[in-house]
Amino acid sequence: MDAPQETGLHLLARKLNLHHRLSEDDQLAIVVLPHKIRRLEALSYILRESDRPDRCAVLIDGYAFRHKLTGDGSRQILSINIPGEALDFQNLFLEEADHNIQMLSRGVIADIPREAIEALILAHPEVGRAILITALIEASIFREWVVNIGQRDSRSRIAHLLCEFAYRLNTQDLGVDDAYQLPITQEQLADATGLTPVHVNRVLLALQREGLIERKRRMIRFPSWERMQDVADFNPRYLHRLDAGTNMHQANGAV
Amino acid sequence: MDAPQETGLHLLARKLNLHHRLSEDDQLAIVVLPHKIRRLEALSYILRESDRPDRCAVLIDGYAFRHKLTGDGSRQILSINIPGEALDFQNLFLEEADHNIQMLSRGVIADIPREAIEALILAHPEVGRAILITALIEASIFREWVVNIGQRDSRSRIAHLLCEFAYRLNTQDLGVDDAYQLPITQEQLADATGLTPVHVNRVLLALQREGLIERKRRMIRFPSWERMQDVADFNPRYLHRLDAGTNMHQANGAV
DNA sequence: CGTACGTTTGATCTTTCTCAATAATGGTGG
DNA sequence: CCACCATTATTGAGAAAGATCAAACGTACG
């Protein structure tokens, strides 16, 4: 067994540092934050709409997703989260949660008490700043999703989601070269893009026939990142990486 | 001539106070913030994608909107902003803007220098907190737009946008009873909902035939807020008003 | 080794888009 | 105040993207 108690929050420090440079001292303050490790099964809920958030869950291992249900029961997936991401910055400072957060796969999270975060922000203003910036970048991603769902056809739409996910994985050093494991089913992909599962399936097969993606099992590979980026109309500016401009397949010199 | 120098920032203090209670002292600090008043024509740009934000524009009079263009030139409108709202919390703390902000009508804005905001946050932590909360609520609204565009059919979609706008106007005491002036053309409404202008027109006429809305010129009235809310699948939780639960037509006791 | 879940396929239907034209409206200069 | 122009709103007919319904096929895992 590994020791997530010792390594888990390093991922968070690393993630925050990607968007706002932090001193060694500030990073250390994050790593030593009090927290409780929990192992969760796939589909278990981390937070439900209308809950009062009182702790901040940080994803250590596995994947999670945000979603919201409409009155007629359909589900819109709002984000797919990867290890190192804090799941509750969007809710922690508000009175009640406006969406659900659920594990996608089985995994591990670290729960940090709200008060510990508050104290951290007071003692380390730059960390507070990093949290603000990270929350604003999440908002930027939501805006891009509005654009993606509102304006792009199904082909670009799905390609865009695949590009974003690849790029973010790569940012966190979780991609294996140019291939990666897509942790979601086609039905979930449908709920994330506002399409039906049947149509998602047809689009994936079409992208494959065109040679834009290769798939075996849940593994996805882009034979040409450029062509894919082009089809997806993907411009990573909205992800606000500090070292943007660097080629995605050699980046991550930081930390 | 009125004196927006004296009254303009009161609107901002009022807006922030809606989401996070502020002391008299904190509110005063907002009102006396150094700023420059500018009168702008309709469609003039306040910020462009890739700009480096260095000031915060607060909308004093008139309407503005955020939008983003895709590679093939289509436009997605991301928000419609009303007087009292700060237009740059989403960009001010990031290196470069990821979307455009443009005036919808002619109007007046107050430009606050970035440094003044930074100093304010340091001297008045509760104002910093209010800014964080306000930015998080904007993110919540973007999420709801993802849901709206991703899951609802054109009828609910447009109804939802109309409800949200009515509710927000009312929150800022800008609605005239149950009727209000919708400051956008059907083409802009189309770009906000991911539909075509032609279809928006047909949906509006249908809503009108059903007796869900009355229109003359740009004026919109809901004969029955309940029926409209129902068609729109509108639940104002995502707007995180402190005094939510109060009936929208009698609210605003605060400040 | 069977069962549940996920993927793939086919046929048909619906919503929304596209293209094109006409009708109001509002603002402007004379 | 009126005539004109540019915008905005409305209408119709046909096309297309994506949804729906239904079934078959794989494959992971208990």
mmCIF file of N, CA and C (backbone and C1' of nucleotides) in Angstrom, chain A residues 186 201-202 205 215 218, chain C residues 6-11:
data_model
loop_
_atom_site.group_PDB
_atom_site.id
_atom_site.type_symbol
_atom_site.label_atom_id
_atom_site.label_comp_id
_atom_site.label_asym_id
_atom_site.label_seq_id
_atom_site.Cartn_x
_atom_site.Cartn_y
_atom_site.Cartn_z
ATOM 1 N N GLN A 186 -19.718 6.063 -22.458
ATOM 2 C CA GLN A 186 -20.279 6.885 -23.525
ATOM 3 C C GLN A 186 -21.558 7.570 -23.047
ATOM 4 N N ASN A 201 -21.810 7.606 -29.571
ATOM 5 C CA ASN A 201 -21.180 6.404 -30.120
ATOM 6 C C ASN A 201 -20.872 6.580 -31.601
ATOM 7 N N ARG A 202 -21.826 7.099 -32.346
ATOM 8 C CA ARG A 202 -21.608 7.262 -33.783
ATOM 9 C C ARG A 202 -20.503 8.271 -34.065
ATOM 10 N N LEU A 205 -17.110 6.684 -33.395
ATOM 11 C CA LEU A 205 -16.737 5.782 -34.484
ATOM 12 C C LEU A 205 -16.296 6.578 -35.712
ATOM 13 N N ARG A 215 -8.824 4.043 -30.447
ATOM 14 C CA ARG A 215 -9.395 3.590 -29.173
ATOM 15 C C ARG A 215 -9.190 2.104 -29.038
ATOM 16 N N ARG A 218 -11.015 1.696 -22.983
ATOM 17 C CA ARG A 218 -11.225 3.113 -22.678
ATOM 18 C C ARG A 218 -9.997 3.963 -23.009
ATOM 19 P P DG C 6 -22.275 0.900 -17.153
ATOM 20 O "O5'" DG C 6 -21.733 0.626 -18.611
ATOM 21 C "C5'" DG C 6 -20.386 0.175 -18.766
ATOM 22 C "C4'" DG C 6 -20.164 -0.165 -20.211
ATOM 23 C "C3'" DG C 6 -20.388 1.022 -21.154
ATOM 24 O "O3'" DG C 6 -19.189 1.201 -21.884
ATOM 25 C "C1'" DG C 6 -21.577 -0.901 -21.903
ATOM 26 P P DT C 7 -19.140 2.363 -23.029
ATOM 27 O "O5'" DT C 7 -19.470 1.553 -24.369
ATOM 28 C "C5'" DT C 7 -18.655 0.437 -24.701
ATOM 29 C "C4'" DT C 7 -19.169 -0.187 -25.973
ATOM 30 C "C3'" DT C 7 -19.280 0.758 -27.165
ATOM 31 O "O3'" DT C 7 -18.464 0.218 -28.193
ATOM 32 C "C1'" DT C 7 -21.244 -0.565 -26.924
ATOM 33 P P DT C 8 -18.156 1.039 -29.531
ATOM 34 O "O5'" DT C 8 -19.300 0.463 -30.469
ATOM 35 C "C5'" DT C 8 -19.286 -0.918 -30.786
ATOM 36 C "C4'" DT C 8 -20.535 -1.279 -31.552
ATOM 37 C "C3'" DT C 8 -20.832 -0.422 -32.784
ATOM 38 O "O3'" DT C 8 -20.700 -1.262 -33.912
ATOM 39 C "C1'" DT C 8 -22.798 -0.911 -31.539
ATOM 40 P P DT C 9 -20.714 -0.690 -35.376
ATOM 41 O "O5'" DT C 9 -22.247 -0.828 -35.768
ATOM 42 C "C5'" DT C 9 -22.843 -2.122 -35.763
ATOM 43 C "C4'" DT C 9 -24.326 -2.022 -36.022
ATOM 44 C "C3'" DT C 9 -24.749 -1.031 -37.116
ATOM 45 O "O3'" DT C 9 -25.189 -1.787 -38.234
ATOM 46 C "C1'" DT C 9 -26.218 -1.004 -35.232
ATOM 47 P P DG C 10 -25.747 -1.161 -39.556
ATOM 48 O "O5'" DG C 10 -27.312 -1.017 -39.294
ATOM 49 C "C5'" DG C 10 -28.069 -2.160 -38.950
ATOM 50 C "C4'" DG C 10 -29.548 -1.810 -38.924
ATOM 51 C "C3'" DG C 10 -29.981 -0.831 -40.012
ATOM 52 O "O3'" DG C 10 -31.185 -1.334 -40.590
ATOM 53 C "C1'" DG C 10 -30.604 0.012 -37.893
ATOM 54 P P DA C 11 -31.919 -0.660 -41.806
ATOM 55 O "O5'" DA C 11 -33.122 0.068 -41.049
ATOM 56 C "C5'" DA C 11 -33.943 -0.668 -40.147
ATOM 57 C "C4'" DA C 11 -35.082 0.218 -39.668
ATOM 58 C "C3'" DA C 11 -35.624 1.177 -40.741
ATOM 59 O "O3'" DA C 11 -37.035 1.210 -40.619
ATOM 60 C "C1'" DA C 11 -34.861 2.420 -38.880
#
